[in-house]
Tab-separated table of C-alpha atoms and ligand atoms in Angstrom:
chain	number	residue	atom	x	y	z
P	1	MET	CA	0.000	0.000	0.000
P	2	TRP	CA	1.350	3.460	-0.924
P	3	ALA	CA	1.265	5.939	1.920
P	4	ARG	CA	2.637	9.371	2.680
P	5	ARG	CA	5.197	9.076	5.451
P	6	LEU	CA	4.266	11.167	8.474
P	7	ALA	CA	6.848	11.471	11.241
P	8	ILE	CA	7.062	13.592	14.368
P	9	TRP	CA	9.993	15.675	13.133
P	10	PRO	CA	9.151	18.886	11.285
P	11	THR	CA	10.259	18.764	7.668
P	12	LEU	CA	11.936	21.355	5.467
P	13	PRO	CA	10.114	22.620	2.357
P	14	ILE	CA	12.187	22.755	-0.804
P	15	ASN	CA	11.275	26.406	-1.371
P	16	VAL	CA	12.528	27.569	2.046
P	17	TYR	CA	15.498	29.379	0.424
P	18	PHE	CA	13.158	31.864	-1.264
P	19	ARG	CA	11.349	32.836	1.929
P	20	ASN	CA	11.863	36.190	3.637
P	21	GLU	CA	13.742	36.210	6.911
P	22	SER	CA	11.722	36.895	10.036
P	23	THR	CA	12.778	40.129	11.700
P	24	CYS	CA	11.793	39.036	15.204
P	25	LEU	CA	13.017	35.725	16.555
P	26	PRO	CA	11.162	34.042	19.441
P	27	TYR	CA	12.475	33.678	23.007
P	28	PRO	CA	15.225	32.862	23.897
P	29	LEU	CA	16.796	33.701	20.516
P	30	ASN	CA	15.782	37.353	20.937
P	31	ASP	CA	17.721	37.653	24.206
P	32	ASP	CA	21.310	38.928	24.094
P	33	GLY	CA	22.312	36.374	26.739
P	34	CYS	CA	21.131	33.430	24.626
P	35	ARG	CA	23.803	31.084	23.285
P	36	VAL	CA	23.173	28.467	20.617
P	37	PHE	CA	25.091	25.183	20.464
P	38	SER	CA	24.686	22.241	18.152
P	39	ARG	CA	22.592	20.221	20.626
P	40	ALA	CA	20.714	20.895	23.851
P	41	ARG	CA	23.070	18.540	25.729
P	42	HIS	CA	25.954	20.895	24.892
P	43	ALA	CA	23.864	23.775	26.188
P	44	ILE	CA	23.213	21.858	29.443
P	45	TRP	CA	26.898	21.034	29.930
P	46	ASN	CA	27.841	24.694	29.442
P	47	ALA	CA	25.052	25.954	31.712
P	48	CYS	CA	26.318	23.686	34.515
P	49	HIS	CA	29.650	25.478	34.265
P	50	THR	CA	28.223	28.994	34.181
P	51	LEU	CA	25.995	28.172	37.167
P	52	GLY	CA	29.199	27.276	38.999
P	53	LEU	CA	28.215	23.650	39.659
P	54	GLY	CA	30.894	21.117	40.509
P	55	ALA	CA	31.767	17.810	42.122
P	56	LYS	CA	30.342	18.801	45.513
P	57	ASP	CA	26.932	19.682	44.124
P	58	ILE	CA	23.821	17.562	43.687
P	59	VAL	CA	21.149	18.165	41.059
P	60	LEU	CA	17.663	16.743	41.658
P	61	VAL	CA	16.645	15.153	38.336
P	62	PRO	CA	13.331	13.510	37.363
P	63	ALA	CA	13.370	9.741	36.961
P	64	TYR	CA	11.510	10.276	33.704
P	65	HIS	CA	14.171	11.813	31.450
P	66	HIS	CA	15.742	11.393	28.038
P	67	GLY	CA	19.203	10.365	29.261
P	68	SER	CA	21.363	12.786	27.305
P	69	GLU	CA	20.619	15.615	29.765
P	70	VAL	CA	21.727	13.358	32.638
P	71	GLU	CA	24.891	12.384	30.780
P	72	ALA	CA	25.661	16.059	30.059
P	73	MET	CA	25.380	16.921	33.756
P	74	LEU	CA	27.484	13.947	34.831
P	75	GLN	CA	30.125	14.905	32.278
P	76	ALA	CA	30.046	18.450	33.647
P	77	GLY	CA	31.096	16.920	36.969
P	78	VAL	CA	27.919	17.271	39.048
P	79	ASN	CA	26.126	14.535	40.985
P	80	ILE	CA	22.607	13.374	40.198
P	81	ARG	CA	19.886	12.428	42.667
P	82	TYR	CA	16.664	11.150	41.088
P	83	TYR	CA	13.198	12.194	42.193
P	84	LYS	CA	9.782	10.631	41.589
P	85	MET	CA	6.978	12.013	39.467
P	86	THR	CA	3.293	12.162	40.387
P	87	GLU	CA	0.778	10.493	38.114
P	88	LEU	CA	0.403	13.865	36.356
P	89	LEU	CA	4.152	13.852	35.645
P	90	GLU	CA	4.836	16.686	38.063
P	91	PRO	CA	7.710	16.522	40.542
P	92	ASP	CA	6.525	14.662	43.636
P	93	LEU	CA	6.771	17.318	46.344
P	94	GLN	CA	7.018	14.922	49.284
P	95	ASN	CA	9.734	12.931	47.569
P	96	LEU	CA	11.635	16.131	46.715
P	97	GLU	CA	11.563	17.296	50.327
P	98	SER	CA	12.892	13.936	51.483
P	99	LEU	CA	15.850	14.201	49.100
P	100	LEU	CA	17.040	17.600	50.335
P	101	THR	CA	20.487	17.678	51.932
P	102	PRO	CA	22.909	20.634	52.272
P	103	ASP	CA	24.764	19.650	49.080
P	104	VAL	CA	21.642	19.821	46.870
P	105	ARG	CA	22.044	22.939	44.699
P	106	VAL	CA	19.622	22.554	41.782
P	107	LEU	CA	16.123	21.371	40.941
P	108	TYR	CA	15.979	20.216	37.317
P	109	ILE	CA	12.481	20.137	35.780
P	110	ILE	CA	11.449	18.912	32.335
P	111	HIS	CA	8.556	20.412	30.360
P	112	TYR	CA	7.424	17.130	28.810
P	113	LEU	CA	6.189	17.186	25.207
P	114	GLY	CA	5.801	20.964	25.328
P	115	PHE	CA	3.389	20.787	28.289
P	116	PRO	CA	4.590	23.311	30.865
P	117	GLN	CA	5.349	22.377	34.436
P	118	ASP	CA	4.193	24.960	36.953
P	119	ALA	CA	7.542	26.738	36.629
P	120	GLY	CA	6.533	29.737	38.771
P	121	ARG	CA	5.673	27.439	41.668
P	122	TRP	CA	8.954	25.537	41.367
P	123	ARG	CA	10.925	28.782	41.170
P	124	GLN	CA	9.319	29.871	44.421
P	125	TRP	CA	10.041	26.465	45.962
P	126	CYS	CA	13.706	26.814	44.954
P	127	ASP	CA	13.950	30.424	46.172
P	128	ASP	CA	12.542	29.417	49.557
P	129	ARG	CA	15.281	26.794	49.922
P	130	GLY	CA	18.192	28.677	48.349
P	131	LEU	CA	18.291	26.353	45.311
P	132	LEU	CA	18.709	27.042	41.600
P	133	LEU	CA	15.992	26.083	39.121
P	134	PHE	CA	17.090	24.525	35.811
P	135	GLU	CA	14.318	24.319	33.203
P	136	ASP	CA	14.650	21.728	30.452
P	137	ALA	CA	12.489	23.002	27.620
P	138	ALA	CA	14.136	20.758	25.003
P	139	GLN	CA	10.647	19.695	23.922
P	140	ALA	CA	9.005	23.003	24.783
P	141	PHE	CA	10.500	25.715	22.579
P	142	LEU	CA	7.698	28.360	22.123
P	143	THR	CA	5.660	27.114	25.100
P	144	GLU	CA	4.373	29.830	27.420
P	145	ILE	CA	2.778	30.039	30.853
P	146	ASP	CA	0.474	33.070	31.120
P	147	HIS	CA	2.276	34.634	28.121
P	148	LYS	CA	5.696	34.157	29.739
P	149	PRO	CA	8.000	31.717	27.906
P	150	VAL	CA	9.099	28.570	29.678
P	151	GLY	CA	12.821	28.635	30.311
P	152	SER	CA	12.550	32.216	31.583
P	153	PHE	CA	11.407	31.221	35.084
P	154	GLY	CA	14.564	29.392	36.112
P	155	HIS	CA	18.204	30.319	36.613
P	156	ALA	CA	18.890	28.397	33.389
P	157	GLY	CA	16.736	27.106	30.541
P	158	VAL	CA	17.557	24.967	27.510
P	159	PHE	CA	15.683	24.462	24.242
P	160	CYS	CA	15.961	22.272	21.124
P	161	LEU	CA	15.320	24.327	18.001
P	162	TYR	CA	15.351	21.409	15.554
P	163	LYS	CA	12.501	19.648	17.342
P	164	THR	CA	10.143	22.482	16.409
P	165	TYR	CA	11.548	23.551	13.033
P	166	GLY	CA	13.123	21.479	10.260
P	167	VAL	CA	16.650	22.847	10.761
P	168	PRO	CA	19.588	20.433	11.064
P	169	ASP	CA	20.406	21.095	14.744
P	170	GLY	CA	20.427	23.825	17.416
P	171	GLY	CA	20.323	23.753	21.212
P	172	ALA	CA	19.767	27.147	22.850
P	173	VAL	CA	20.506	28.114	26.439
P	174	ILE	CA	19.696	31.089	28.572
P	175	SER	CA	21.281	31.299	31.985
P	176	MET	CA	22.178	33.748	34.772
P	177	ALA	CA	25.616	34.178	33.207
P	178	PRO	CA	25.786	33.413	29.461
P	179	PRO	CA	28.279	30.686	28.493
P	180	PRO	CA	31.092	31.653	26.110
P	181	LEU	CA	30.330	31.294	22.399
P	182	PRO	CA	30.950	27.736	21.180
P	183	GLY	CA	34.447	27.597	19.768
P	184	SER	CA	34.717	24.370	17.744
P	185	ALA	CA	34.665	24.260	13.950
P	186	ILE	CA	31.314	25.016	12.305
P	187	LYS	CA	29.793	22.179	10.274
P	188	GLN	CA	27.696	22.842	7.206
P	189	GLY	CA	24.760	20.561	8.101
P	190	GLY	CA	24.123	19.770	4.424
P	191	TRP	CA	23.344	16.067	4.891
P	192	ARG	CA	20.713	16.748	7.563
P	193	VAL	CA	19.164	19.472	5.420
P	194	PHE	CA	18.944	16.966	2.585
P	195	LYS	CA	17.225	14.455	4.886
P	196	ARG	CA	14.714	17.058	6.082
P	197	HIS	CA	13.922	17.986	2.467
P	198	PHE	CA	13.545	14.303	1.640
P	199	ASN	CA	11.177	13.886	4.592
P	200	TRP	CA	9.187	16.830	3.274
P	201	LEU	CA	8.819	15.077	-0.083
P	202	ALA	CA	7.924	11.811	1.663
P	203	GLU	CA	5.215	13.633	3.591
P	204	ARG	CA	3.625	14.927	0.403
P	205	TRP	CA	4.055	12.123	-2.138
P	206	ALA	CA	2.976	8.605	-1.283
P	207	ALA	CA	5.474	7.007	-3.702
P	208	ILE	CA	8.411	8.673	-1.958
P	209	GLY	CA	6.816	8.120	1.445
P	210	SER	CA	6.478	4.385	0.823
P	211	MET	CA	10.053	4.151	-0.408
P	212	HIS	CA	11.223	5.888	2.764
P	213	LEU	CA	9.067	3.685	4.988
P	214	SER	CA	10.310	0.497	3.430
P	215	CYS	CA	13.987	1.384	3.740
P	216	LYS	CA	13.845	2.662	7.338
P	217	PRO	CA	13.688	-0.725	9.116
P	218	MET	CA	16.796	-1.862	7.259
P	219	LEU	CA	18.623	1.318	8.133
P	220	LYS	CA	17.628	0.918	11.771
P	221	TRP	CA	18.783	-2.688	11.792
P	222	PHE	CA	22.042	-1.637	10.191
P	223	LYS	CA	22.580	1.145	12.749
P	224	LYS	CA	21.680	-1.172	15.657
P	225	LYS	CA	24.437	-3.528	14.614
P	226	LYS	CA	26.945	-0.743	14.968
P	227	CYS	CA	25.884	1.008	18.133
P	228	ASP	CA	25.134	0.343	21.772
P	229	PRO	CA	21.718	1.320	23.234
P	230	HIS	CA	23.146	4.202	25.247
P	231	ARG	CA	24.961	5.822	22.360
P	232	GLU	CA	22.133	8.311	21.961
P	233	PHE	CA	23.074	9.810	25.351
P	234	ALA	CA	26.680	10.606	24.392
P	235	LEU	CA	27.680	14.230	24.952
P	236	GLY	CA	30.057	14.650	22.009
P	237	ASP	CA	31.971	17.903	21.794
P	238	PRO	CA	30.282	20.376	24.198
P	239	PHE	CA	31.764	23.321	22.308
P	240	SER	CA	30.006	22.422	19.040
P	241	PRO	CA	28.337	25.431	17.448
P	242	PRO	CA	25.100	25.075	15.470
P	243	SER	CA	25.603	24.165	11.829
P	244	ALA	CA	25.866	26.908	9.240
P	245	MET	CA	22.602	25.762	7.648
P	246	THR	CA	20.732	26.045	10.954
P	247	MET	CA	21.761	29.650	11.405
P	248	ARG	CA	20.979	30.423	7.775
P	249	LEU	CA	17.569	28.769	7.697
P	250	LEU	CA	16.247	29.514	11.173
P	251	PRO	CA	15.133	33.104	10.406
P	252	LYS	CA	13.307	31.737	7.345
P	253	VAL	CA	11.373	29.015	9.153
P	254	VAL	CA	10.350	30.659	12.436
P	255	ASP	CA	6.757	31.776	12.392
P	256	SER	CA	4.555	33.421	14.999
P	257	THR	CA	1.710	30.965	14.243
P	258	THR	CA	3.694	27.779	14.955
P	259	ALA	CA	2.498	27.159	18.522
P	260	ALA	CA	-1.149	27.843	17.630
P	261	ARG	CA	-0.953	25.484	14.639
P	262	ARG	CA	0.556	22.719	16.746
P	263	ARG	CA	-2.169	23.243	19.351
P	264	LYS	CA	-4.859	23.074	16.656
P	265	ASN	CA	-3.432	19.767	15.400
P	266	TYR	CA	-3.235	18.456	18.945
P	267	TYR	CA	-6.921	19.314	19.557
P	268	PHE	CA	-7.856	17.564	16.324
P	269	LEU	CA	-6.109	14.358	17.393
P	270	LEU	CA	-7.396	14.710	20.950
P	271	HIS	CA	-10.928	14.772	19.602
P	272	LYS	CA	-10.354	11.514	17.701
P	273	LEU	CA	-7.916	9.691	19.976
P	274	GLY	CA	-8.617	11.182	23.411
P	275	HIS	CA	-9.322	7.737	24.895
P	276	LEU	CA	-5.705	6.682	24.209
P	277	VAL	CA	-3.980	9.719	25.675
P	278	PRO	CA	-2.140	9.338	29.011
P	279	ARG	CA	-3.636	11.420	31.810
P	280	PRO	CA	-0.924	14.115	32.088
P	281	PHE	CA	-1.527	15.035	28.436
P	282	ALA	CA	-5.322	14.772	28.293
P	283	ALA	CA	-5.915	18.538	28.474
P	284	LEU	CA	-3.766	20.965	26.498
P	285	PRO	CA	-2.849	24.125	28.470
P	286	ALA	CA	-3.460	27.459	26.695
P	287	GLY	CA	0.179	28.390	26.052
P	288	ALA	CA	1.575	24.948	25.237
P	289	CYS	CA	3.442	24.253	22.016
P	290	PRO	CA	3.087	20.461	21.813
P	291	PHE	CA	6.087	18.606	20.448
P	292	ALA	CA	4.191	15.377	19.699
P	293	PHE	CA	0.930	13.607	20.512
P	294	PRO	CA	1.249	10.818	23.121
P	295	VAL	CA	-0.626	7.530	22.858
P	296	GLU	CA	-0.671	4.909	25.603
P	297	VAL	CA	-1.167	1.227	24.774
P	298	ASN	CA	-0.295	-2.162	26.226
P	299	ASP	CA	2.002	-3.279	23.467
P	300	ALA	CA	3.545	-0.100	22.090
P	301	PRO	CA	6.268	-1.710	19.882
P	302	SER	CA	3.730	-3.848	18.044
P	303	VAL	CA	1.279	-0.948	17.539
P	304	LEU	CA	4.144	1.149	16.187
P	305	LYS	CA	4.970	-1.533	13.636
P	306	LYS	CA	1.367	-1.603	12.516
P	307	LEU	CA	1.250	2.181	12.257
P	308	ARG	CA	4.092	2.098	9.758
P	309	ARG	CA	1.891	0.168	7.379
P	310	TYR	CA	-0.355	3.243	7.282
P	311	GLY	CA	2.579	5.600	6.760
P	312	VAL	CA	2.786	6.871	10.330
P	313	GLU	CA	6.172	6.809	12.054
P	314	GLY	CA	5.597	7.102	15.758
P	315	ILE	CA	8.387	6.796	18.284
P	316	LEU	CA	8.568	4.982	21.563
P	317	PHE	CA	10.414	7.821	23.079
P	318	TRP	CA	12.723	7.542	26.059
P	319	ARG	CA	12.556	3.774	26.073
P	320	ASN	CA	15.927	3.481	27.844
P	321	ALA	CA	16.569	5.443	30.988
P	322	HIS	CA	20.075	6.676	31.688
P	323	PRO	CA	22.095	3.699	33.045
P	324	SER	CA	22.561	5.540	36.346
P	325	LEU	CA	18.812	5.315	37.127
P	326	PRO	CA	17.911	2.467	39.507
P	327	VAL	CA	14.892	1.600	37.367
P	328	GLN	CA	13.153	-0.724	39.838
P	329	GLU	CA	12.776	2.191	42.275
P	330	PHE	CA	10.824	4.236	39.720
P	331	PRO	CA	8.046	2.046	38.309
P	332	ARG	CA	5.906	4.991	37.166
P	333	SER	CA	8.587	6.425	34.929
P	334	MET	CA	9.274	2.934	33.567
P	335	ALA	CA	5.580	2.460	32.762
P	336	PHE	CA	5.676	5.628	30.657
P	337	ARG	CA	8.808	4.415	28.906
P	338	ASN	CA	7.227	1.104	27.991
P	339	ARG	CA	3.663	2.122	27.221
P	340	VAL	CA	3.681	5.600	25.680
P	341	PHE	CA	4.627	6.414	22.121
P	342	ALA	CA	4.420	9.705	20.246
P	343	ILE	CA	2.845	10.546	16.899
P	344	PRO	CA	3.196	13.701	14.777
P	345	VAL	CA	1.458	16.955	15.560
P	346	HIS	CA	3.822	19.404	13.879
P	347	GLN	CA	2.713	22.675	12.315
P	348	ASP	CA	2.996	21.643	8.655
P	349	LEU	CA	0.505	18.760	8.795
P	350	THR	CA	-2.568	19.215	6.600
P	351	PRO	CA	-6.112	18.157	7.603
P	352	SER	CA	-5.865	15.117	5.335
P	353	GLU	CA	-2.546	14.094	6.911
P	354	LEU	CA	-4.050	14.483	10.381
P	355	ASN	CA	-6.910	12.236	9.305
P	356	GLN	CA	-4.392	9.706	8.015
P	357	ILE	CA	-2.691	9.727	11.428
P	358	ALA	CA	-5.916	9.410	13.428
P	359	ASP	CA	-7.267	6.630	11.193
P	360	ALA	CA	-3.949	4.798	11.353
P	361	VAL	CA	-3.953	4.815	15.154
P	362	LEU	CA	-7.576	3.737	15.331
P	363	ASN	CA	-6.924	0.899	12.891
P	364	ALA	CA	-3.680	-0.185	14.522
P	365	THR	CA	-5.266	-0.308	17.961
P	366	SER	CA	-8.577	-1.854	16.908
P	367	SER	CA	-9.132	-5.388	18.184
P	368	ALA	CA	-9.388	-6.880	14.672
P	369	GLU	CA	-6.075	-5.387	13.693
P	370	MET	CA	-4.466	-6.383	16.985
P	371	GLN	CA	-5.210	-10.003	16.166
P	372	GLN	CA	-3.357	-9.861	12.867
P	373	SER	CA	0.313	-10.600	12.856
P	374	VAL	CA	2.524	-7.621	12.164
P	375	THR	CA	4.635	-9.749	9.956
P	376	GLY	CA	1.542	-10.951	8.156
P	377	THR	CA	2.392	-9.332	4.823
P	378	ASN	CA	2.995	-11.900	2.133
P	379	SER	CA	6.492	-13.048	1.382
P	380	ARG	CA	6.636	-11.572	-2.134
P	381	GLU	CA	5.829	-8.147	-0.707
P	382	SER	CA	8.561	-8.607	1.922
P	383	LEU	CA	11.096	-9.569	-0.721
P	384	LYS	CA	10.256	-6.504	-2.782
P	385	GLN	CA	10.664	-4.331	0.306
P	386	LEU	CA	13.970	-5.983	1.126
P	387	ILE	CA	15.403	-5.291	-2.343
P	388	LYS	CA	14.259	-1.686	-2.149
P	389	SER	CA	15.786	-1.366	1.300
P	390	ILE	CA	19.156	-2.802	0.276
P	391	PHE	CA	19.327	-0.355	-2.603
P	392	LEU	CA	18.511	2.565	-0.322
P	393	VAL	CA	20.895	1.493	2.421
P	394	ILE	CA	23.793	1.382	-0.056
P	395	TRP	CA	22.809	4.779	-1.381
P	396	ASP	CA	22.448	6.180	2.121
P	397	CYS	CA	25.809	4.818	3.282
P	398	ASN	CA	27.586	6.201	0.238
P	399	LEU	CA	26.213	9.638	0.933
P	400	CYS	CA	27.098	9.371	4.629
P	401	GLN	CA	30.690	8.603	3.784
P	402	GLN	CA	30.958	11.539	1.446
P	403	LEU	CA	29.796	13.997	4.136
K	501	PLP	C1	14.183	16.441	27.873
K	501	PLP	C2	15.392	16.465	26.994
K	501	PLP	N1	16.469	17.141	27.406
K	501	PLP	C3	17.592	17.199	26.663
K	501	PLP	C4	17.657	16.570	25.438
K	501	PLP	C5	18.920	16.639	24.642
K	501	PLP	O1	18.692	17.264	23.417
K	501	PLP	P1	19.797	17.093	22.272
K	501	PLP	O2	19.535	15.765	21.670
K	501	PLP	O3	19.548	18.236	21.343
K	501	PLP	O4	21.101	17.180	22.913
K	501	PLP	C6	16.558	15.849	24.966
K	501	PLP	C7	16.612	15.171	23.677
K	501	PLP	O5	15.682	14.601	23.179
K	501	PLP	C8	15.391	15.805	25.754
K	501	PLP	O6	14.306	15.137	25.349
């Protein structure tokens, strides 16, 4: 079956080069103290240094985390103490209080999927105890609380630009004292731009979308062979600047309607799929800029495989906690890791693409579909897909080596 490929990452239209540049960039890019690195983890590492954190200091970190932020802090030399989340994915106040010792310096909060934590409340809580508040808005660029941007409540805030716009990379940080400008060599970012353009084509044309969908499992298998499961947490060079293409394209892609468009798409999916949404994400706050739409099921990996047949690439995000987390002590965060996956909600989706997503989820989670085997496609179809995949993997690897 031919299907447009719809993924959670924003794509990059081919005509972006002819667009006018926006004269006003959103927070934190419009703040003189803002620094942009290649990735948010670099921004976190640098913020730890400008906040003056060191080996004697403890940061309280949520058990539900990506892993790269934890690795960045550990690499910056600070100690981590994990705290529990409530069932609404807020920091568990009682647990936080029980973790306080004189060497605790920072409360680290994460604005999950663009849904804001009550940052004002946590700032007050920190002020009352002489702590610093670190806001992780990696998934919440453009999210506001009462018209005030997240990331501006704390003593430091970090953001991922490429999660909201189809630029190759970009991790911004705002902190009490701005870090020095990143000093390593600037990369062009051409390969990632190409991939984002290709994704844009795959989102619009079913023939390209199907080709992409059929080659992805092979690529994943190929990558898995080469890497360990925690590789995605690696810090890399913390002085990496954003790529040249990110800085060139960012002013052309930012748009004051982005958050509202994402919210509109979220409401659309909420209307159709509300019964599958985990409780913390069942009501969208007014100023949120949702990064993705969460769906909770019993067997997330198998539903994700089925979704691919309808052209929808969801992700089981944050499946692996950072290895330093004693997972058995945090069953709630592990339940989210195992049961919740994310589907696209980005600003460029059309009504027909949103319908494709909603129908795909309904079909993939319907009882009739659940009974079918995921690998139930006939063998000739599989062989055709395999040949296509091999061709694309070779092509992909050749390009990778050239860049
Ligand atoms: C909550 C959170 N913080 C930090 C990061 C690190 O972002 P980056 O991959 O840009 O370093 C991520 C990445 O997904 C994240 O989800």
